[in-house]
GROMACS .gro file of C-alpha atoms in nm:
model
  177
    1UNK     CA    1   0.000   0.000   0.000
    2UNK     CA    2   0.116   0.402  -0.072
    3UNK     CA    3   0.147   0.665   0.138
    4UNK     CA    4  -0.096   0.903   0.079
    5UNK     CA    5   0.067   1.163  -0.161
    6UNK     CA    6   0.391   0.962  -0.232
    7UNK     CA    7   0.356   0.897  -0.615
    8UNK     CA    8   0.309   1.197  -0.851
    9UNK     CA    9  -0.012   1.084  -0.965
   10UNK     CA   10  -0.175   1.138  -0.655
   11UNK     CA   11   0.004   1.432  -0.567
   12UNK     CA   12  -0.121   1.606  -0.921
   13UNK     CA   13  -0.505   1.480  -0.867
   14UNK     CA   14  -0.442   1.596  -0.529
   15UNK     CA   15  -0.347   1.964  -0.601
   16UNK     CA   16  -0.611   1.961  -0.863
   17UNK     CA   17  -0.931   1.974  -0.597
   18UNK     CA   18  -0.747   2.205  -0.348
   19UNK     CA   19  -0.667   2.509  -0.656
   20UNK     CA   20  -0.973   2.669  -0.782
   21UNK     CA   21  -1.018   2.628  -1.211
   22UNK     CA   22  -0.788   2.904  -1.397
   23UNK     CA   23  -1.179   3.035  -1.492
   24UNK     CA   24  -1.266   3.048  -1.106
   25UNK     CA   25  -0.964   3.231  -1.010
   26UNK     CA   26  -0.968   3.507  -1.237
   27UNK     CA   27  -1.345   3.576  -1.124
   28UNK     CA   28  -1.197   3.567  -0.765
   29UNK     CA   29  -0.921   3.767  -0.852
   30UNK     CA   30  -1.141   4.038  -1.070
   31UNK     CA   31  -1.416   4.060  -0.792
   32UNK     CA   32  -1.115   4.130  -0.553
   33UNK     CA   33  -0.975   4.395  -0.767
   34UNK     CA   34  -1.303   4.546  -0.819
   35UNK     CA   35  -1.410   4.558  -0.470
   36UNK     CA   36  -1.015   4.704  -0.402
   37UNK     CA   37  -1.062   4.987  -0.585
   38UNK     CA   38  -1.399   5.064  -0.475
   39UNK     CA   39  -1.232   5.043  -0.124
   40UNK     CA   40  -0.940   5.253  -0.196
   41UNK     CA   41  -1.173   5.517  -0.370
   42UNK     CA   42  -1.452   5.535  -0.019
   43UNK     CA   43  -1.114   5.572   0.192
   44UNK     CA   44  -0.954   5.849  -0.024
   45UNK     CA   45  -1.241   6.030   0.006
   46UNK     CA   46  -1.322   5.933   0.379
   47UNK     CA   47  -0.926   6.077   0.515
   48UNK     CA   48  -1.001   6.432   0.351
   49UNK     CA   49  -0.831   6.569   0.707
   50UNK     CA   50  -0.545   6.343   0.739
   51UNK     CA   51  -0.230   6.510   0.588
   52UNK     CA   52  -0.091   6.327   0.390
   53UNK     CA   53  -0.253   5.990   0.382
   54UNK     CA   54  -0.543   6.060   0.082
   55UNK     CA   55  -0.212   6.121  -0.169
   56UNK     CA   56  -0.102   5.787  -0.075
   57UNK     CA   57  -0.468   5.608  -0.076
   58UNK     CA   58  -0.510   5.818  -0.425
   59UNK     CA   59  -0.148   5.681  -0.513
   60UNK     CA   60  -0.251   5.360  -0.439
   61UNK     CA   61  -0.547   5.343  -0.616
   62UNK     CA   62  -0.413   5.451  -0.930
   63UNK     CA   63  -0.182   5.158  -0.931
   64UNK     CA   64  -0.428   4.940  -0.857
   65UNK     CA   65  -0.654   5.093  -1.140
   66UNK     CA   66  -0.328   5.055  -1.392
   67UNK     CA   67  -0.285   4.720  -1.317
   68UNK     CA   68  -0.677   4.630  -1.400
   69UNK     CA   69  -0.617   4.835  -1.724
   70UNK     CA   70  -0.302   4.629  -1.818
   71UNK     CA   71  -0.439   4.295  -1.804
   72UNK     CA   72  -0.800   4.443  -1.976
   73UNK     CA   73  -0.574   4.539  -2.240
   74UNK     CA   74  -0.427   4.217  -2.253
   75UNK     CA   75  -0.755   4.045  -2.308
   76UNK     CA   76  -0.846   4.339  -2.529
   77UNK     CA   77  -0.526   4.261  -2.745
   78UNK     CA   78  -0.608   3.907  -2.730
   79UNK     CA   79  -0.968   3.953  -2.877
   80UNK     CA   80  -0.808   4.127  -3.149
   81UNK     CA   81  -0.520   3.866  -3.256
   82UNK     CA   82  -0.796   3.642  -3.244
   83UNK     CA   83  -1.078   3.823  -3.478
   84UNK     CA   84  -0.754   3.865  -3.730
   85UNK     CA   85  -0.686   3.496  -3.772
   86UNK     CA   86  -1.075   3.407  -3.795
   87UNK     CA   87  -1.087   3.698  -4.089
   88UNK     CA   88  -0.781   3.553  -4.249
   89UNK     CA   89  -0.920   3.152  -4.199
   90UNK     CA   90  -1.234   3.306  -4.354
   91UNK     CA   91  -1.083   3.455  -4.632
   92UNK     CA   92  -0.858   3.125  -4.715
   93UNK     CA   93  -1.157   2.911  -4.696
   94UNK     CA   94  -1.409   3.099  -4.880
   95UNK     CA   95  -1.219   3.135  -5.207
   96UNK     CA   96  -0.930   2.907  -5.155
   97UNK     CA   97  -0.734   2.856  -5.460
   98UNK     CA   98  -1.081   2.936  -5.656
   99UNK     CA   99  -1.033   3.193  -5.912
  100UNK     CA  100  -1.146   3.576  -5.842
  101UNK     CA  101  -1.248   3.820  -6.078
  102UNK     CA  102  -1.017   4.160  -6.057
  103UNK     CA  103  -1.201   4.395  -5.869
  104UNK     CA  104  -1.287   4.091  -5.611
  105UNK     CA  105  -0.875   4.034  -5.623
  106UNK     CA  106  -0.819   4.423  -5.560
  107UNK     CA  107  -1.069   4.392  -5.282
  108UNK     CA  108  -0.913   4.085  -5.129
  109UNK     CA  109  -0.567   4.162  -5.112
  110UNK     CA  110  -0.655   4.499  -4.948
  111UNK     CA  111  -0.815   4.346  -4.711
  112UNK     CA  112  -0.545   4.116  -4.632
  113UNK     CA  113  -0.282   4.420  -4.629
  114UNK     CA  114  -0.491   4.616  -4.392
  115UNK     CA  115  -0.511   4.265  -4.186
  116UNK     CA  116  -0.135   4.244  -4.225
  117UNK     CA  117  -0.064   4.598  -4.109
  118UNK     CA  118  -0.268   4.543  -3.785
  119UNK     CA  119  -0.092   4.236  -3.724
  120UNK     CA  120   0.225   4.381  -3.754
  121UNK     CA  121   0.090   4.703  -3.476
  122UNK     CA  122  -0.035   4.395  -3.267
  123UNK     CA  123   0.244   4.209  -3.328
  124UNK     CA  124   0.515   4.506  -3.160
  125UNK     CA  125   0.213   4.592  -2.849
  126UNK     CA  126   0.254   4.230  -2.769
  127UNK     CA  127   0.609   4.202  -2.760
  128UNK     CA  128   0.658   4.535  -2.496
  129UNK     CA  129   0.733   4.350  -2.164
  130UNK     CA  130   0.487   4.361  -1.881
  131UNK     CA  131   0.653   4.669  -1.742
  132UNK     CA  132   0.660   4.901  -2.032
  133UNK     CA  133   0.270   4.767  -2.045
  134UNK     CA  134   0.195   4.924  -1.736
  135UNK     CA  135   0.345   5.264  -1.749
  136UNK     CA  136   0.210   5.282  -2.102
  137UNK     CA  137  -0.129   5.118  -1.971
  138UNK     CA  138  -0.362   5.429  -2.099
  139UNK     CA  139  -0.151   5.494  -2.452
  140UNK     CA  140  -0.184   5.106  -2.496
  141UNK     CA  141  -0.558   5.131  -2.444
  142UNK     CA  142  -0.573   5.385  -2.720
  143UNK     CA  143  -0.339   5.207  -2.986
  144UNK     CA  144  -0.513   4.903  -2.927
  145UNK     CA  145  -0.887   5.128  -2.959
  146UNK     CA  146  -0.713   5.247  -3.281
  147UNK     CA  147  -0.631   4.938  -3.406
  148UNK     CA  148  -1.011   4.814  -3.337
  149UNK     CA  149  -1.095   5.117  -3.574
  150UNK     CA  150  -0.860   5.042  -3.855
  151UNK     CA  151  -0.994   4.678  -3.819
  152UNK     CA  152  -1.398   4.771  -3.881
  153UNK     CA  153  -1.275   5.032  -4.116
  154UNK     CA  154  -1.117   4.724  -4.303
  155UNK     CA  155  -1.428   4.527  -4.291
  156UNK     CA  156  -1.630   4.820  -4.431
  157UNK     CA  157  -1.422   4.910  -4.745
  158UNK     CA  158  -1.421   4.559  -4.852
  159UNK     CA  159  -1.812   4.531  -4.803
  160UNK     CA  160  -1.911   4.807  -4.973
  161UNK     CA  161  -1.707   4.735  -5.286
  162UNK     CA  162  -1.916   4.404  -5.236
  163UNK     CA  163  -2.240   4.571  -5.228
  164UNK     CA  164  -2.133   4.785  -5.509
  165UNK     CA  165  -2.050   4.482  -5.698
  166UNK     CA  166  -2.344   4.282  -5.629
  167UNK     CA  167  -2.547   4.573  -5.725
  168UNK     CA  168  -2.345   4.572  -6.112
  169UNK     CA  169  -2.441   4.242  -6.145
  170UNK     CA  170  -2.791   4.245  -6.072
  171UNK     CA  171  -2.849   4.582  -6.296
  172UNK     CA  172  -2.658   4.354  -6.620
  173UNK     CA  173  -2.873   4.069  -6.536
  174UNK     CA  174  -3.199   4.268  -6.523
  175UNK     CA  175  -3.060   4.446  -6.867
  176UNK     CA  176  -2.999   4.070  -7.055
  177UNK     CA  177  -3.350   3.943  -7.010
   0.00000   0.00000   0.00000
């Protein structure tokens, strides 16, 4: 018979009911931070007299507040890199090595420079270490805001040339019969 806890295997299942799921900890952790900063911002305003001491709650709180904004730019970030690759799997599938007419071509591979552009944005955000993140945590909110922008912007150019497109079509179909 084992000791309890002597082989790996048991150690492993072991650890796995103590720690809380990866999903389950974040909540914790995010209902934590939230319920910090609503803290730190009832006891800057509640030490108004105390020399001193609201600068350092404030202080606090700020950091607190920049660290939330990091990792929601993380996730943020992370949305993006991921809507980039399902536009560029869409666009591989959907005409694969099919041929395209020229303006669908010209619409295409503007679409997948504009894709490639963004990537390349995303690409240097991601790569600033977790440091240069933070002290860069509201600028970083706004490239990444930006980059959202140039992203629908995308999307928009290459469905009205669609529309436009469909709409040539139709008119020399209804003109033929």
């Amino acid at each position: 018979m084992s000791k309890p806890g002597s082989s790996s295997q048991s150690k492993g299942s072991g650890l796995k009911r103590i720690l809380p799921s990866s999903a389950k900890t974040n909540e914790v952790v995010n209902e934590a931070t939230a319920a910090l900063i609503t803290t730190l911002t009832i006891l800057k305003e509640s030490v108004e007299g105390v020399p001193g001491l609201k600068n350092a709650v404030g202080g606090l709180l700020e950091v607190v507040k920049a660290v939330d904004k990091t990792k929601e730019n993380a996730k943020d970030l992370e949305s993006l890199r991921n809507h980039i690759s399902q536009l560029n799997t869409s666009i591989v599938n959907s005409i694969g090595g099919g041929k395209m007419d020229d303006d669908l071509k010209i619409r295409v591979d503007t679409l997948t420079g504009d894709l490639l552009l963004i990537r390349a944005d995303y690409r240097k955000m991601s790569k600033k270490n977790t440091f240069r993140q933070f002290f860069s945590v509201h600028d970083h909110a706004t490239t990444i805001a930006g980059l959202d922008r140039m992203l629908d912007r995308a999307i928009q150019a290459f469905m009205v040339g669609a529309v436009i497109q469909t709409e040539q079509i139709v008119k020399k179909i209804a003109f033929t019969q």
